[in-house]
mmCIF file of C-alpha atoms and ligand atoms in Angstrom:
data_model
loop_
_atom_site.group_PDB
_atom_site.id
_atom_site.type_symbol
_atom_site.label_atom_id
_atom_site.label_comp_id
_atom_site.label_asym_id
_atom_site.label_seq_id
_atom_site.Cartn_x
_atom_site.Cartn_y
_atom_site.Cartn_z
ATOM 1 C CA MET A 1 0.000 0.000 0.000
ATOM 2 C CA THR A 2 1.425 3.435 -0.903
ATOM 3 C CA SER A 3 1.796 6.024 1.847
ATOM 4 C CA ASP A 4 -0.962 8.127 0.244
ATOM 5 C CA LYS A 5 -3.339 5.177 0.272
ATOM 6 C CA ARG A 6 -2.456 4.395 3.859
ATOM 7 C CA GLU A 7 -3.083 7.968 4.918
ATOM 8 C CA ALA A 8 -6.449 7.924 3.131
ATOM 9 C CA ALA A 9 -7.270 4.640 4.895
ATOM 10 C CA TYR A 10 -6.433 6.146 8.308
ATOM 11 C CA ARG A 11 -8.649 9.148 7.565
ATOM 12 C CA GLU A 12 -11.499 6.833 6.635
ATOM 13 C CA LEU A 13 -11.139 4.397 9.507
ATOM 14 C CA ILE A 14 -10.690 6.883 12.371
ATOM 15 C CA PRO A 15 -14.304 8.135 12.323
ATOM 16 C CA GLN A 16 -15.497 4.537 11.815
ATOM 17 C CA LEU A 17 -13.531 3.349 14.841
ATOM 18 C CA THR A 18 -14.698 6.302 16.907
ATOM 19 C CA ALA A 19 -18.311 5.439 16.080
ATOM 20 C CA LEU A 20 -17.748 1.729 16.702
ATOM 21 C CA LEU A 21 -16.229 2.336 20.128
ATOM 22 C CA GLU A 22 -18.425 5.202 21.219
ATOM 23 C CA GLY A 23 -19.628 4.713 24.790
ATOM 24 C CA GLU A 24 -17.417 1.649 25.277
ATOM 25 C CA HIS A 25 -14.911 2.383 28.016
ATOM 26 C CA ARG A 26 -13.829 -1.198 28.768
ATOM 27 C CA PRO A 27 -10.294 -1.674 27.453
ATOM 28 C CA LEU A 28 -10.349 -5.236 26.146
ATOM 29 C CA PRO A 29 -13.179 -4.902 23.597
ATOM 30 C CA CYS A 30 -11.770 -1.568 22.446
ATOM 31 C CA MET A 31 -8.271 -2.974 22.020
ATOM 32 C CA ALA A 32 -9.623 -6.075 20.253
ATOM 33 C CA ASN A 33 -11.595 -4.048 17.726
ATOM 34 C CA ILE A 34 -8.754 -1.579 17.133
ATOM 35 C CA CYS A 35 -6.507 -4.545 16.255
ATOM 36 C CA ALA A 36 -9.142 -6.018 13.947
ATOM 37 C CA VAL A 37 -9.730 -2.740 12.107
ATOM 38 C CA LEU A 38 -6.025 -1.936 11.683
ATOM 39 C CA LYS A 39 -5.224 -5.458 10.487
ATOM 40 C CA GLU A 40 -8.178 -5.695 8.101
ATOM 41 C CA LYS A 41 -8.048 -2.178 6.646
ATOM 42 C CA LEU A 42 -4.305 -1.614 6.506
ATOM 43 C CA GLY A 43 -3.122 -5.178 5.977
ATOM 44 C CA PHE A 44 -0.399 -5.154 8.615
ATOM 45 C CA PHE A 45 1.271 -8.462 9.472
ATOM 46 C CA TRP A 46 0.739 -8.247 13.232
ATOM 47 C CA VAL A 47 -1.137 -5.714 15.354
ATOM 48 C CA GLY A 48 -1.410 -6.008 19.110
ATOM 49 C CA PHE A 49 -1.258 -4.491 22.535
ATOM 50 C CA TYR A 50 1.141 -5.169 25.367
ATOM 51 C CA ILE A 51 -0.253 -4.067 28.712
ATOM 52 C CA VAL A 52 1.855 -2.844 31.623
ATOM 53 C CA ASP A 53 1.964 -5.245 34.562
ATOM 54 C CA ARG A 54 4.444 -3.767 37.041
ATOM 55 C CA GLU A 55 7.902 -4.116 35.429
ATOM 56 C CA GLU A 56 6.677 -6.286 32.565
ATOM 57 C CA LEU A 57 4.599 -5.891 29.429
ATOM 58 C CA VAL A 58 2.005 -8.634 28.985
ATOM 59 C CA LEU A 59 0.343 -9.627 25.723
ATOM 60 C CA GLY A 60 -3.140 -8.199 25.295
ATOM 61 C CA PRO A 61 -5.587 -8.368 22.384
ATOM 62 C CA PHE A 62 -3.896 -8.891 19.027
ATOM 63 C CA GLN A 63 -4.425 -9.992 15.430
ATOM 64 C CA GLY A 64 -1.866 -12.084 13.604
ATOM 65 C CA PRO A 65 0.431 -15.008 14.362
ATOM 66 C CA VAL A 66 1.127 -16.094 17.953
ATOM 67 C CA ALA A 67 3.419 -13.748 19.870
ATOM 68 C CA CYS A 68 5.510 -13.811 23.028
ATOM 69 C CA THR A 69 3.428 -13.471 26.178
ATOM 70 C CA THR A 70 5.717 -11.404 28.378
ATOM 71 C CA ILE A 71 8.308 -8.731 27.651
ATOM 72 C CA GLY A 72 10.733 -7.938 30.469
ATOM 73 C CA LYS A 73 11.732 -4.446 31.621
ATOM 74 C CA GLY A 74 13.471 -2.542 28.833
ATOM 75 C CA ARG A 75 13.458 -5.560 26.518
ATOM 76 C CA GLY A 76 12.778 -5.386 22.797
ATOM 77 C CA VAL A 77 11.299 -2.479 20.901
ATOM 78 C CA CYS A 78 8.234 -2.437 23.155
ATOM 79 C CA GLY A 79 10.257 -2.306 26.379
ATOM 80 C CA ALA A 80 12.541 0.376 24.930
ATOM 81 C CA ALA A 81 9.562 2.521 23.890
ATOM 82 C CA ARG A 82 8.116 2.231 27.392
ATOM 83 C CA GLU A 83 11.434 3.123 29.058
ATOM 84 C CA ARG A 84 12.182 6.017 26.720
ATOM 85 C CA LYS A 85 8.548 7.087 26.911
ATOM 86 C CA GLU A 86 8.334 7.726 23.199
ATOM 87 C CA ALA A 87 6.938 6.103 20.081
ATOM 88 C CA LEU A 88 9.594 4.097 18.253
ATOM 89 C CA ILE A 89 9.810 3.490 14.535
ATOM 90 C CA VAL A 90 12.190 0.687 13.575
ATOM 91 C CA PRO A 91 12.855 0.542 9.809
ATOM 92 C CA ASP A 92 14.936 -2.659 10.103
ATOM 93 C CA VAL A 93 14.175 -4.865 13.088
ATOM 94 C CA GLU A 94 17.417 -6.824 12.656
ATOM 95 C CA ALA A 95 19.389 -3.632 13.228
ATOM 96 C CA PHE A 96 17.606 -2.829 16.498
ATOM 97 C CA PRO A 97 19.668 -4.106 19.459
ATOM 98 C CA GLY A 98 17.546 -6.444 21.582
ATOM 99 C CA HIS A 99 14.647 -6.710 19.136
ATOM 100 C CA ILE A 100 12.462 -9.671 20.105
ATOM 101 C CA ALA A 101 11.733 -11.707 16.989
ATOM 102 C CA CYS A 102 8.314 -13.264 17.566
ATOM 103 C CA ASN A 103 8.112 -14.068 13.865
ATOM 104 C CA PRO A 104 10.943 -14.149 11.308
ATOM 105 C CA LEU A 105 8.708 -12.569 8.639
ATOM 106 C CA SER A 106 8.586 -9.262 10.509
ATOM 107 C CA ARG A 107 10.942 -6.683 8.934
ATOM 108 C CA SER A 108 9.918 -3.330 10.384
ATOM 109 C CA GLU A 109 7.964 -2.217 13.399
ATOM 110 C CA ILE A 110 6.262 0.709 15.125
ATOM 111 C CA VAL A 111 5.434 0.978 18.821
ATOM 112 C CA VAL A 112 3.104 3.726 20.055
ATOM 113 C CA LEU A 113 2.394 4.509 23.715
ATOM 114 C CA LEU A 114 -0.922 4.548 25.554
ATOM 115 C CA LEU A 115 -0.594 7.208 28.226
ATOM 116 C CA ASP A 116 -2.788 7.789 31.261
ATOM 117 C CA GLU A 117 -1.845 11.126 32.784
ATOM 118 C CA ASP A 118 1.714 10.837 31.536
ATOM 119 C CA GLU A 119 2.125 7.241 32.722
ATOM 120 C CA VAL A 120 2.635 4.490 30.130
ATOM 121 C CA VAL A 121 -0.173 1.951 30.690
ATOM 122 C CA ALA A 122 0.175 -0.088 27.475
ATOM 123 C CA VAL A 123 1.802 -0.023 24.053
ATOM 124 C CA LEU A 124 0.433 -0.727 20.598
ATOM 125 C CA ASP A 125 2.888 -2.753 18.537
ATOM 126 C CA ILE A 126 2.567 -3.168 14.760
ATOM 127 C CA ASP A 127 4.815 -5.359 12.634
ATOM 128 C CA SER A 128 5.198 -5.297 8.861
ATOM 129 C CA CYS A 129 6.761 -7.792 6.458
ATOM 130 C CA GLU A 130 8.030 -4.811 4.437
ATOM 131 C CA PRO A 131 11.237 -3.069 5.481
ATOM 132 C CA ASP A 132 10.940 0.619 6.417
ATOM 133 C CA ASP A 133 7.148 0.511 6.339
ATOM 134 C CA PHE A 134 6.381 3.087 9.058
ATOM 135 C CA SER A 135 6.742 6.849 9.371
ATOM 136 C CA ARG A 136 5.801 9.711 11.694
ATOM 137 C CA THR A 137 2.487 9.806 9.809
ATOM 138 C CA ASP A 138 1.613 6.352 11.172
ATOM 139 C CA ALA A 139 2.646 7.454 14.671
ATOM 140 C CA ARG A 140 0.413 10.537 14.397
ATOM 141 C CA TYR A 141 -2.703 8.682 13.218
ATOM 142 C CA LEU A 142 -2.169 5.802 15.637
ATOM 143 C CA GLY A 143 -1.771 8.313 18.463
ATOM 144 C CA GLU A 144 -5.096 9.834 17.420
ATOM 145 C CA ILE A 145 -6.759 6.398 17.470
ATOM 146 C CA LEU A 146 -5.383 5.706 20.936
ATOM 147 C CA ASP A 147 -6.614 8.978 22.415
ATOM 148 C CA MET A 148 -9.858 7.379 23.559
ATOM 149 C CA PRO A 149 -11.593 7.138 26.971
ATOM 150 C CA PHE A 150 -10.870 3.399 27.410
ATOM 151 C CA VAL A 151 -7.183 4.225 28.022
ATOM 152 C CA LYS A 152 -8.185 5.542 31.481
ATOM 153 C CA ASN A 153 -9.320 2.034 32.435
ATOM 154 C CA ILE A 154 -6.176 0.130 31.481
ATOM 155 C CA LYS A 155 -4.347 0.875 34.715
ATOM 156 C CA GLY A 156 -5.463 -1.781 37.167
ATOM 157 C CA LEU A 157 -6.275 -4.358 34.494
ATOM 158 C CA TYR A 158 -3.627 -6.571 36.075
ATOM 159 C CA GLY A 159 -4.529 -5.690 39.620
ATOM 160 C CA ARG A 160 -2.458 -2.542 40.071
HETATM 161 N N1 SME B 201 9.148 -7.311 18.340
HETATM 162 C C1 SME B 201 8.634 -6.893 19.607
HETATM 163 C C2 SME B 201 8.039 -8.052 20.365
HETATM 164 C C3 SME B 201 6.601 -8.293 20.082
HETATM 165 S S1 SME B 201 6.295 -8.970 18.588
HETATM 166 O O1 SME B 201 6.777 -8.135 17.513
HETATM 167 C C4 SME B 201 4.713 -9.316 18.381
HETATM 168 C C5 SME B 201 9.713 -6.213 20.426
HETATM 169 O O2 SME B 201 10.897 -6.305 20.070
HETATM 170 O O3 SME B 201 9.381 -5.616 21.447
#
């Protein structure tokens, strides 16, 4: 998909997702449907959430092949994004020190934060089979998608 087409797809799906999730503040159904929409409409290889559980990140709703269940503190792209408290775009996963290869077909990756009053409560991780498949445009639209009321209810999902 060209970057223009992807941008057009984001513009189309954001109001659809907003309507779909309107009034739903429970995190799991929201996360599940966000994964489904992003996977179906944008054709990514893997789309999923990792949810903060104390020091670790634990697999949440996702679409795609099986993935690792737990990511330790600072590990992988997801752990690094959480520690640095910033979205990370990785054009070549093999060049990222500590990248966790859940599937050898993944070539590039983006991780975007879910923030509750400045605290990272989860991350959205998207993998692509294409190298260098993500840009700041993806980060911007994904950030817009994740700015929804359900984010306030993620903290405590694992008991704290
Ligand atoms: N590659 C990720 C791990 C999760 S999988 O991509 C689904 C990382 O390095 O954090």
